[in-house]
GROMACS .gro file of C-alpha atoms in nm:
model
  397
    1UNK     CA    1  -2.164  -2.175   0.400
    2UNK     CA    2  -1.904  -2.253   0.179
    3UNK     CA    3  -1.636  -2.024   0.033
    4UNK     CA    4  -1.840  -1.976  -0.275
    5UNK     CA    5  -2.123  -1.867  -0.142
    6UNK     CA    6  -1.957  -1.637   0.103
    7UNK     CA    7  -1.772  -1.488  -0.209
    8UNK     CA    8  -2.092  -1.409  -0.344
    9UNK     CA    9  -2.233  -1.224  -0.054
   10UNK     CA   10  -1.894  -0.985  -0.074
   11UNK     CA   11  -1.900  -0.618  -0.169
   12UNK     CA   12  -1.762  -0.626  -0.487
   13UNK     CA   13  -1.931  -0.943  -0.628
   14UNK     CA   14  -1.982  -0.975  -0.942
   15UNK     CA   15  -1.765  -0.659  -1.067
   16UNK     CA   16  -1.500  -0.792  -1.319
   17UNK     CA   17  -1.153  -0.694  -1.373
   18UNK     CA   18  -0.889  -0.736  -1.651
   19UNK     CA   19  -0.541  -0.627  -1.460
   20UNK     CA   20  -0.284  -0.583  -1.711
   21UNK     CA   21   0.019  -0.488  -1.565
   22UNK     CA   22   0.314  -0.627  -1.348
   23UNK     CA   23   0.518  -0.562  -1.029
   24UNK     CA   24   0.334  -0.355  -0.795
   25UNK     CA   25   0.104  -0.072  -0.821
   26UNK     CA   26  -0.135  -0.199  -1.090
   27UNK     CA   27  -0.097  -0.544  -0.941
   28UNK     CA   28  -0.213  -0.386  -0.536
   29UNK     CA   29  -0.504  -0.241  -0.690
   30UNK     CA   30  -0.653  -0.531  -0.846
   31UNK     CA   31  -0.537  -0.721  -0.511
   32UNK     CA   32  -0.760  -0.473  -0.324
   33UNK     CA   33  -1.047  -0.547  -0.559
   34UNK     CA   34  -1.005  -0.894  -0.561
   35UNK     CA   35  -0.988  -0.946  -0.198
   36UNK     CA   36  -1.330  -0.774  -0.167
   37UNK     CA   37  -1.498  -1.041  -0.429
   38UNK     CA   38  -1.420  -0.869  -0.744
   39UNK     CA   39  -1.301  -1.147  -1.059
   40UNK     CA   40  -0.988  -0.995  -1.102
   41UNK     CA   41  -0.802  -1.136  -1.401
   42UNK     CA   42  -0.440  -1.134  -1.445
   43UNK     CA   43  -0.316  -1.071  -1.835
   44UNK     CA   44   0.028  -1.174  -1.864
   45UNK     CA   45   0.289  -1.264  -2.131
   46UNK     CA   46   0.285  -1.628  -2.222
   47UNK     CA   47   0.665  -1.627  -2.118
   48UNK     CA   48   0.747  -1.501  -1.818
   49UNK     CA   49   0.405  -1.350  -1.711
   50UNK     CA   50   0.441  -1.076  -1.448
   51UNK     CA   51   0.812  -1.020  -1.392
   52UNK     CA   52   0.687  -1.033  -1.008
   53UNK     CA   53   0.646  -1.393  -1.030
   54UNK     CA   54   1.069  -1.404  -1.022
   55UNK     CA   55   1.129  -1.208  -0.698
   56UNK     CA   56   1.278  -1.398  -0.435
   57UNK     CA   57   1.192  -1.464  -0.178
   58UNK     CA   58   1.147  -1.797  -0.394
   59UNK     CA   59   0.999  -2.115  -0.199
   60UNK     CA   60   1.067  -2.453  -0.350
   61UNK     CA   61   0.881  -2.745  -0.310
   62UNK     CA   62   1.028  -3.108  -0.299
   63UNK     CA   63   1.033  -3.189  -0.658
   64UNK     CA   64   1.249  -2.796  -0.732
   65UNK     CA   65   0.900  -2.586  -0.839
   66UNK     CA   66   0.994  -2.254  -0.683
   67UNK     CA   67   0.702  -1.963  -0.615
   68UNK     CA   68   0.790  -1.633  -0.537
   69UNK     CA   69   0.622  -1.506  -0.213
   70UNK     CA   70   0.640  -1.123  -0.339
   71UNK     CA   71   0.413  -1.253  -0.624
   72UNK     CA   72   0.188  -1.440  -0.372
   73UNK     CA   73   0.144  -1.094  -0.155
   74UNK     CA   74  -0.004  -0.924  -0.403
   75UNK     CA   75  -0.191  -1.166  -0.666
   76UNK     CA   76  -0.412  -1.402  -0.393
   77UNK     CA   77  -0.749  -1.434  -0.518
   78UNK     CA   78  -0.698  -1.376  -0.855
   79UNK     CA   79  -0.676  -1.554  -1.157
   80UNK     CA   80  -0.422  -1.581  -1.461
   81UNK     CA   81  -0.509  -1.588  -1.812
   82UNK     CA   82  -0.227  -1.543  -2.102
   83UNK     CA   83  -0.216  -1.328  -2.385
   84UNK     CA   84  -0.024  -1.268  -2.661
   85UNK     CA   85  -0.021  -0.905  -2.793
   86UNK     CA   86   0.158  -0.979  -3.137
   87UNK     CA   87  -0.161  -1.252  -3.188
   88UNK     CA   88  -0.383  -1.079  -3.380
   89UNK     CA   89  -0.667  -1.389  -3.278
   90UNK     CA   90  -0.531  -1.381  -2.916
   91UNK     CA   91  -0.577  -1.002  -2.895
   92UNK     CA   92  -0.917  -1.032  -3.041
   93UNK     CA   93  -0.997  -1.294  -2.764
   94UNK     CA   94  -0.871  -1.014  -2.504
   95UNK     CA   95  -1.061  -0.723  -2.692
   96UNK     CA   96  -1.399  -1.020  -2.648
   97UNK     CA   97  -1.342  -1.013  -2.271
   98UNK     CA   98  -1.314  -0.653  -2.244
   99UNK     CA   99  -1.721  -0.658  -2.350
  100UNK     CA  100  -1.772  -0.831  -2.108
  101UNK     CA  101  -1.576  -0.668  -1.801
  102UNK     CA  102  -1.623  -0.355  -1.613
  103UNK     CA  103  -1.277  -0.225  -1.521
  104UNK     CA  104  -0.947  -0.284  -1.732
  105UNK     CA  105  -0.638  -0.181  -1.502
  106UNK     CA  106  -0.317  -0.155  -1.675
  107UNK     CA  107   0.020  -0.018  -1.561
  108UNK     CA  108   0.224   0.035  -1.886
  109UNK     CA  109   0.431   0.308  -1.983
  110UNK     CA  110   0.183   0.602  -2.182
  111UNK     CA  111   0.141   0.500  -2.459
  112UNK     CA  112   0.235   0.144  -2.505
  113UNK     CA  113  -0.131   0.002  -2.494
  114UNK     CA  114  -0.289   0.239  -2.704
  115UNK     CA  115  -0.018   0.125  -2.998
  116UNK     CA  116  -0.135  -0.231  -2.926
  117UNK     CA  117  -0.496  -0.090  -2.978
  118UNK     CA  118  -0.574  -0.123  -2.590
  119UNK     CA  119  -0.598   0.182  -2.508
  120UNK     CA  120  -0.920   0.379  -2.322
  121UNK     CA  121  -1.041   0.511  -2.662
  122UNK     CA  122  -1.013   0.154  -2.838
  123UNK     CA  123  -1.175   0.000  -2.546
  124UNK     CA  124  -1.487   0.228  -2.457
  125UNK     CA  125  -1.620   0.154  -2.808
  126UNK     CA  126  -1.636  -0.180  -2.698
  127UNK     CA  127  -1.785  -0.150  -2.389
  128UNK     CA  128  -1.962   0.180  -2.281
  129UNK     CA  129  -1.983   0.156  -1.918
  130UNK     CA  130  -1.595   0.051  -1.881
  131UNK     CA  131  -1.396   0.170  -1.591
  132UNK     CA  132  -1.031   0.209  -1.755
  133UNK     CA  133  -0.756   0.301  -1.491
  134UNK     CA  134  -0.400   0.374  -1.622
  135UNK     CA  135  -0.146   0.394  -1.357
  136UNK     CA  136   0.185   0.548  -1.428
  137UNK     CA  137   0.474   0.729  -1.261
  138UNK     CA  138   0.403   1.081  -1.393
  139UNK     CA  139   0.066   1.083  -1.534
  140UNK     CA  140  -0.036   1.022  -1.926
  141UNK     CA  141   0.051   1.341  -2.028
  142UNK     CA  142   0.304   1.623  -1.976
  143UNK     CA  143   0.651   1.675  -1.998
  144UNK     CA  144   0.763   1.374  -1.784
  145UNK     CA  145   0.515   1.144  -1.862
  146UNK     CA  146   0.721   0.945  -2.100
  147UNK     CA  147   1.014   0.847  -1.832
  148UNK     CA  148   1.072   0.545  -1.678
  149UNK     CA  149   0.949   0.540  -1.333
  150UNK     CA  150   1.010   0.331  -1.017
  151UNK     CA  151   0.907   0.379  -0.658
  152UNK     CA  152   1.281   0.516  -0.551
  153UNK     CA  153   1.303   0.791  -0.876
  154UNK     CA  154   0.938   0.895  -0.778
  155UNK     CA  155   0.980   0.929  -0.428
  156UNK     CA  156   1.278   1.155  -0.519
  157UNK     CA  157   1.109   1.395  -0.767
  158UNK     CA  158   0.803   1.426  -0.551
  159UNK     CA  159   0.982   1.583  -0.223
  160UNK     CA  160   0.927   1.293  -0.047
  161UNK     CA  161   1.292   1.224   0.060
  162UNK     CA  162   1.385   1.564   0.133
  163UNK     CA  163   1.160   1.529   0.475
  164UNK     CA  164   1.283   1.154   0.485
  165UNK     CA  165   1.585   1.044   0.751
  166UNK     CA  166   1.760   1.314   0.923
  167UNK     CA  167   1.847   1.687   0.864
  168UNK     CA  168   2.190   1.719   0.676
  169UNK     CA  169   2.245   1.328   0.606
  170UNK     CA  170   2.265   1.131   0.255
  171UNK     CA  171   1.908   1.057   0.091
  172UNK     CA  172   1.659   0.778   0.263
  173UNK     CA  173   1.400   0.637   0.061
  174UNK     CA  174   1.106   0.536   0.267
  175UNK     CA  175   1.133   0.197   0.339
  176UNK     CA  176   0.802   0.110   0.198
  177UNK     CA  177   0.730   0.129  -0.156
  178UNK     CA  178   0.510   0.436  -0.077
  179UNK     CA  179   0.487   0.535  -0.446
  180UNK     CA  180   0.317   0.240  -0.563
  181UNK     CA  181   0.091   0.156  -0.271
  182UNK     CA  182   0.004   0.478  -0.241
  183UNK     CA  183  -0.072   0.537  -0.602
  184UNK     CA  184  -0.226   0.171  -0.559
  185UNK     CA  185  -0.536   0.260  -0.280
  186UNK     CA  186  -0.602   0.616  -0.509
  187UNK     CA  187  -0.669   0.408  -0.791
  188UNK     CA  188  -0.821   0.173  -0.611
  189UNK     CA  189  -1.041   0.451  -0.423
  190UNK     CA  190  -1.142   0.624  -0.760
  191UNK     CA  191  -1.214   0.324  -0.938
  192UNK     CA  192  -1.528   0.246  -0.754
  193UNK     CA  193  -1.640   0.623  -0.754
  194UNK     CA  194  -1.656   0.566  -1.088
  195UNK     CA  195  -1.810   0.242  -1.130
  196UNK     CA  196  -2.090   0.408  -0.911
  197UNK     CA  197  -2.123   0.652  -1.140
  198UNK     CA  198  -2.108   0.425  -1.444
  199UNK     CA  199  -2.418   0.197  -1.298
  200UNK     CA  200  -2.605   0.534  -1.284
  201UNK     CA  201  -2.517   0.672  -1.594
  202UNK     CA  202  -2.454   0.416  -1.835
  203UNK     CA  203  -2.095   0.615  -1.949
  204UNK     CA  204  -1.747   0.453  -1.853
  205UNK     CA  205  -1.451   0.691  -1.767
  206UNK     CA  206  -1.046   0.710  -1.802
  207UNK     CA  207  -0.906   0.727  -1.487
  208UNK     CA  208  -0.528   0.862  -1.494
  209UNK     CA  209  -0.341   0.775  -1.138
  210UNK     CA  210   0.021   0.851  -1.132
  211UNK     CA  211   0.238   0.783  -0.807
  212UNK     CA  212   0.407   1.102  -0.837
  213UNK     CA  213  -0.001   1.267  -0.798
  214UNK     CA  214  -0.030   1.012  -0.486
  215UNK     CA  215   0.265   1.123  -0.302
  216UNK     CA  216   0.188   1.460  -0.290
  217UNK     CA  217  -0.169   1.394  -0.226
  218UNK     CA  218  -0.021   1.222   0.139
  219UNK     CA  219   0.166   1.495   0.151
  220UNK     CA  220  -0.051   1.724   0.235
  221UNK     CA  221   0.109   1.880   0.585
  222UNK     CA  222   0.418   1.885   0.419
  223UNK     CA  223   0.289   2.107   0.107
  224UNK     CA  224   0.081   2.321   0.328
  225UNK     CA  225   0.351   2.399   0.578
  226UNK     CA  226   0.540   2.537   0.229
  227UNK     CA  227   0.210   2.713   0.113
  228UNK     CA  228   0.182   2.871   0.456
  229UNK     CA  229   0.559   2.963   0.545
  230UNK     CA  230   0.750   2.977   0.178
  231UNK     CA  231   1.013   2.748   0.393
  232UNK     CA  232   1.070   2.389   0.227
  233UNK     CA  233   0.979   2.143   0.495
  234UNK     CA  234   1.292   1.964   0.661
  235UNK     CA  235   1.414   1.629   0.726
  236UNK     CA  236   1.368   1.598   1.132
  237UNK     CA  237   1.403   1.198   1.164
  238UNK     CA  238   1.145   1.046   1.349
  239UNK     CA  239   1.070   1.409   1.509
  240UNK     CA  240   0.786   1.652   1.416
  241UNK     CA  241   0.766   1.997   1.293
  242UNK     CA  242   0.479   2.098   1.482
  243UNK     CA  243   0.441   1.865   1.802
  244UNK     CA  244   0.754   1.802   2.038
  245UNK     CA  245   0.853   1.590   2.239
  246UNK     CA  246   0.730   1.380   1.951
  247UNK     CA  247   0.984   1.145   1.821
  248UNK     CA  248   1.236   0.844   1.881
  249UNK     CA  249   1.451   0.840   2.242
  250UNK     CA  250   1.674   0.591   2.372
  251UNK     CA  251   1.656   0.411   2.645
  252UNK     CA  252   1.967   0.269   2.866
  253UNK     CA  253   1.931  -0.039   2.628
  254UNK     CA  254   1.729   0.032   2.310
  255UNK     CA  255   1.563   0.296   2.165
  256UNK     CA  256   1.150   0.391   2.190
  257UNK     CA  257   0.874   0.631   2.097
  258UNK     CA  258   0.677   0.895   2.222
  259UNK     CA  259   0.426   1.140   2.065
  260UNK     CA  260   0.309   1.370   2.285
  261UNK     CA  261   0.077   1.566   2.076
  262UNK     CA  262  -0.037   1.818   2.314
  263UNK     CA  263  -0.021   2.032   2.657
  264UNK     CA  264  -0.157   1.784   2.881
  265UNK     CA  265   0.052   1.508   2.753
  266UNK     CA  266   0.380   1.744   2.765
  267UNK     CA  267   0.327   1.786   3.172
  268UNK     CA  268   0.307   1.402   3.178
  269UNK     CA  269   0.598   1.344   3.038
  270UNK     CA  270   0.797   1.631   3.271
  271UNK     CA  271   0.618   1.471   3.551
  272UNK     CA  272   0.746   1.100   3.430
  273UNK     CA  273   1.121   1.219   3.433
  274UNK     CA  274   1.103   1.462   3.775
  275UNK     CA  275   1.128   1.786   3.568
  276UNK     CA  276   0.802   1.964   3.631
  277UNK     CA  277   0.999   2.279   3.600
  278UNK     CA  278   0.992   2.244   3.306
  279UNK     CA  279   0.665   2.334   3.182
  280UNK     CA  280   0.705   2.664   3.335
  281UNK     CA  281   1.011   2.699   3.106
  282UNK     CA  282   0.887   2.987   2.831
  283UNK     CA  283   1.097   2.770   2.543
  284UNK     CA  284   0.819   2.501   2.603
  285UNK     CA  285   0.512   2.655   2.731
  286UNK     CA  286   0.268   2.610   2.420
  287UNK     CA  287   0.321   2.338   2.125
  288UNK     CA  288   0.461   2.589   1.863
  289UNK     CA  289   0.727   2.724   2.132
  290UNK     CA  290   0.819   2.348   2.176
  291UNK     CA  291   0.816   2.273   1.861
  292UNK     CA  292   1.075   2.569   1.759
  293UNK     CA  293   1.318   2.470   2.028
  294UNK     CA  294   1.236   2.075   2.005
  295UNK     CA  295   1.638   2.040   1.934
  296UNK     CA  296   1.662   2.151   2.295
  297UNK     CA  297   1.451   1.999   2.424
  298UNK     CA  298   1.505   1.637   2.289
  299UNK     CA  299   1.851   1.698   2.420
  300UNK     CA  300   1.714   1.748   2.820
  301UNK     CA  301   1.507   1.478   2.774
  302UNK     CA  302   1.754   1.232   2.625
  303UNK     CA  303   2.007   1.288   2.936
  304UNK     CA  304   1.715   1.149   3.176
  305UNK     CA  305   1.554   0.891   2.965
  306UNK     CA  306   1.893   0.739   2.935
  307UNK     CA  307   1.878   0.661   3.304
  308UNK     CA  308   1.628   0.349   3.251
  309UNK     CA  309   1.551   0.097   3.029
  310UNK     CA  310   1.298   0.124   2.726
  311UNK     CA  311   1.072  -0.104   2.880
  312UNK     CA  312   1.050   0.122   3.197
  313UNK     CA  313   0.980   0.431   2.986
  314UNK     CA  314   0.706   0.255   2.799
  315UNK     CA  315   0.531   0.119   3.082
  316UNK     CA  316   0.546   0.463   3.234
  317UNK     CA  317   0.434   0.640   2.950
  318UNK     CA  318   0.143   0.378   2.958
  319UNK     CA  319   0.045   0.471   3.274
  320UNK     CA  320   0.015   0.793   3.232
  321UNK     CA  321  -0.164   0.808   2.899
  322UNK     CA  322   0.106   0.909   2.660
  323UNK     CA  323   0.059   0.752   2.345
  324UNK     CA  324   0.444   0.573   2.321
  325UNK     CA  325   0.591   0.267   2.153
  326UNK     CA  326   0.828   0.011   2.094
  327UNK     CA  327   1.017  -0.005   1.766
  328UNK     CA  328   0.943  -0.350   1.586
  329UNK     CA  329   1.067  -0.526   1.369
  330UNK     CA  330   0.845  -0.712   1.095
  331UNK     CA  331   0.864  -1.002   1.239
  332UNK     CA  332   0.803  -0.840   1.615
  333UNK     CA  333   0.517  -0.703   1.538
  334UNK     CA  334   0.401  -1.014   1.292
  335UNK     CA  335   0.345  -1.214   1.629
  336UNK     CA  336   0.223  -0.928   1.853
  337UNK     CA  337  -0.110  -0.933   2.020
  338UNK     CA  338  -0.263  -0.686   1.896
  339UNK     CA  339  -0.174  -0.779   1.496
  340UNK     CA  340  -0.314  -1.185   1.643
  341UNK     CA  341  -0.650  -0.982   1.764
  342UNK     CA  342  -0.683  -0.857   1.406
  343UNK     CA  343  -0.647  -1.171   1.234
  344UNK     CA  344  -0.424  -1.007   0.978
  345UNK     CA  345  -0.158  -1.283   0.955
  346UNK     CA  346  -0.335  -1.571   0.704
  347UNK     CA  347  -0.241  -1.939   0.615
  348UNK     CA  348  -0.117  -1.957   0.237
  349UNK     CA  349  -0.091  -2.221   0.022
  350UNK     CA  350   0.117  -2.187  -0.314
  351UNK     CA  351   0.056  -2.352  -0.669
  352UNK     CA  352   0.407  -2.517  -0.569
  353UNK     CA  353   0.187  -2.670  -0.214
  354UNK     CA  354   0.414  -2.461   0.025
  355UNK     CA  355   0.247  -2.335   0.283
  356UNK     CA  356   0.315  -2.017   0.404
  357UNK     CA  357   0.167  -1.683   0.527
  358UNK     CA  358   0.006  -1.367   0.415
  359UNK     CA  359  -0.120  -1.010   0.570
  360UNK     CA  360  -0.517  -1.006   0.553
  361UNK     CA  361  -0.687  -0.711   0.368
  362UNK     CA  362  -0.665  -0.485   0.672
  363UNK     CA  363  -1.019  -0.332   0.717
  364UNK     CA  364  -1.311  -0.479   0.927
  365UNK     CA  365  -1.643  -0.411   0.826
  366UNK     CA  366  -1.993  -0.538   0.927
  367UNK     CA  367  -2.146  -0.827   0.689
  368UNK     CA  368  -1.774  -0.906   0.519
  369UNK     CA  369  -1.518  -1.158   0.653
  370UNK     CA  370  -1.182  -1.155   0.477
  371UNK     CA  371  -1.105  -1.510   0.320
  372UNK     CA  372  -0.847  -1.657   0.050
  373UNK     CA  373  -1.115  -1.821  -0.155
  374UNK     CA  374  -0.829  -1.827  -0.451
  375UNK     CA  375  -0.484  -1.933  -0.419
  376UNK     CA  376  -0.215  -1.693  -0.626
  377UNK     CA  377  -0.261  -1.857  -0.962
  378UNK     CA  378  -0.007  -2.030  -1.175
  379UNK     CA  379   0.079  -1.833  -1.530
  380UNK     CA  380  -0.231  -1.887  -1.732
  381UNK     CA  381  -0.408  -2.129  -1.504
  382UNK     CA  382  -0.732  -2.008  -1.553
  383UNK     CA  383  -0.744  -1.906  -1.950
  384UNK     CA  384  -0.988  -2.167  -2.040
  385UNK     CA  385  -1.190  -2.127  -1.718
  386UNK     CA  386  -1.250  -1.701  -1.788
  387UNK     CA  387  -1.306  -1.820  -2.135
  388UNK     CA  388  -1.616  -2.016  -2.033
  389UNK     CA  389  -1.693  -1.823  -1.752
  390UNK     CA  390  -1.720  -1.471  -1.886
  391UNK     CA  391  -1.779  -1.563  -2.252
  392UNK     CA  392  -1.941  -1.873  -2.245
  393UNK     CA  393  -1.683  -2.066  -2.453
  394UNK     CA  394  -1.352  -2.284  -2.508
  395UNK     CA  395  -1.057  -2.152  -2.643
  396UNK     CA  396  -0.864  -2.503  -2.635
  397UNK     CA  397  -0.948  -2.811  -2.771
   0.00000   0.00000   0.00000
């Protein structure tokens, strides 16, 4: 069967897209669609495009084309098309394919598309059943809606780096964009409730995603510990307010993890060091108690985990069933075993022809085999094609 066909048998085949946006959040969520068979279509700026596309790292082929692998990560299996918003005939063209689609994803400012005409209440008179999700830093609406937002500036307003790094040192961002991948699988999550909802009914829907609503929504044990105590959470590092010995420990060489979540797992790791005394110690005798004196106890346990190597530790935590780990780096755990058993590291070739790698979409279902049936396009590559494809017509020549 060839990659066509298999593309047709996928989950989301035959749903079509319009992604307007750039960067990262709007451009994650259409990735997500797209890699389960959607037609996502890229609308970008006939100079420039997505400002993506212009991220190192940058990988140049013989004859100087260069192709930015950020833009690659997130826009394989997709296609380009360019548009023109200051052309009135181009913008018609755009409003033609909106008939025709079933989900318009954009990730402008508020209120930037709907000067343009674009926005959910232009576009559901064109097409009743449409799916529109706007994804922003704030939300449409409110008091901050109308500020600039970026994955750092979000991550700061929405608590997130108050419980981020440790207690009492300078802010840490998360090292992930959190804010717009987050804010990327709600909209991507809440976009096909609603397109179930829109086969049924026949009625389209705004969806409104913001990545300051998506950080709180992970942070759910964070916002409930406030709701239940009136205490703001703290920064603990790679610790745990509620489970100890649960954290980071070094080794005589290098540092490693443990998480041991509950009683049983606590006497295996006192019995792993020689200090079965210390279960009987009332500072750690249930999970709260150990919890409330964790600084203490981290302490003990550092003194005889610095005694042997990380490796030792980890095998010995192995053996006894304590979930523990080494800490990786990307490209460490890029060429583990377990990330090779997946099949979650792909072959990649670029408009440019340089071949390189990419991470799989990372859930395994029955009936559905990942595949790159679509290489990340060039800027407009495909304008012509969508034009006969959705609309049944040229728009050159």
């Amino acid at each position: 069967m060839n990659k066509i066909d298999k593309r047709k048998m996928m989950p989301l085949s035959g749903v079509k897209v319009l992604e307007i946006g750039q960067i990262a959040a709007g451009p994650f969520t259409g990735s997500l669609l797209a890699d389960l068979g959607a037609d996502v279509v890229k609308v970008e700026r006939p100079t420039g495009g997505d400002a993506l596309r212009h991220w190192p790292p940058l990988s140049e082929s013989d004859d100087g084309e260069a192709f930015s692998e950020n833009f690659a990560s997130l826009n394989r299996n997709k296609r380009s098309i360019v548009i023109d918003f200051k052309n009135s005939k181009e913008l018609t063209h755009l409003k033609e394919l909106v008939r025709v689609c079933d989900v318009v994803l954009e990730n402008f400012r508020p209120g930037v598309l709907p000067r343009l005409g674009l926005g959910y209440e232009d576009l559901i008179k064109l097409n009743s059943k449409l799916v529109y999700c706007s994804i922003s830093g704030f939300g449409q609406t409110g008091p901050n809606s109308e500020k600039g937002a970026f994955d750092v500036t979000v991550q700061g307003f929405s608590g997130m780096m108050s419980v981020t790094g440790e207690q009492g040192s300078s802010p840490v961002k998360n090292g992930v964009p959190v804010g717009d991948f987050c804010a990327g699988l709600y909209a991507g999550y809440t976009i096909l409730a609603r397109l179930i909802q829109a086969k049924e009914t026949g009625c389209g829907a705004h969806i409104d995603c913001s990545m300051l609503g998506s950080l709180m929504g992970v942070s759910a044990l964070q916002t409930s510990e406030f709701f239940g105590t009136g205490k703001a959470p703290q920064a603990l590092g790679s610790a745990h307010p509620r489970n100890a010995p649960y954290q980071a420990f070094r080794g005589s060489d290098e540092y490693f993890i443990i998480a041991a979540g509950n009683d049983h797992l606590w006497v295996e790791v006192a019995a792993a060091i020689g200090l079965e005394e210390l279960t009987k110690d009332p500072r750690f005798l249930t999970q709260v108690l150990r919890a409330e004196n964790q600084k203490v106890l981290a302490d003990i346990l550092q003194k005889e985990f610095e005694k042997q190597t990380a490796e030792y530790w980890l095998i010995e935590m192995d053996r006894r069933g304590v979930p523990c780990s080494e800490i990786n780096s990307y490209p460490e755990v890029l060429r583990s075993d377990q990330v090779k058993h997946m099949g979650l590291v792909r072959d990649l070739r670029l408009p440019n022809g340089i071949q390189t790698q990419t991470l799989a979409f990372p859930v395994s279902m029955t009936d559905y085999e990942f595949n790159i049936y679509r290489a990340p396009p060039g800027l407009g590559e495909h304008s012509d094609q969508v034009a006969s494809d959705w609309l049944g017509k040229k728009i050159k020549g």
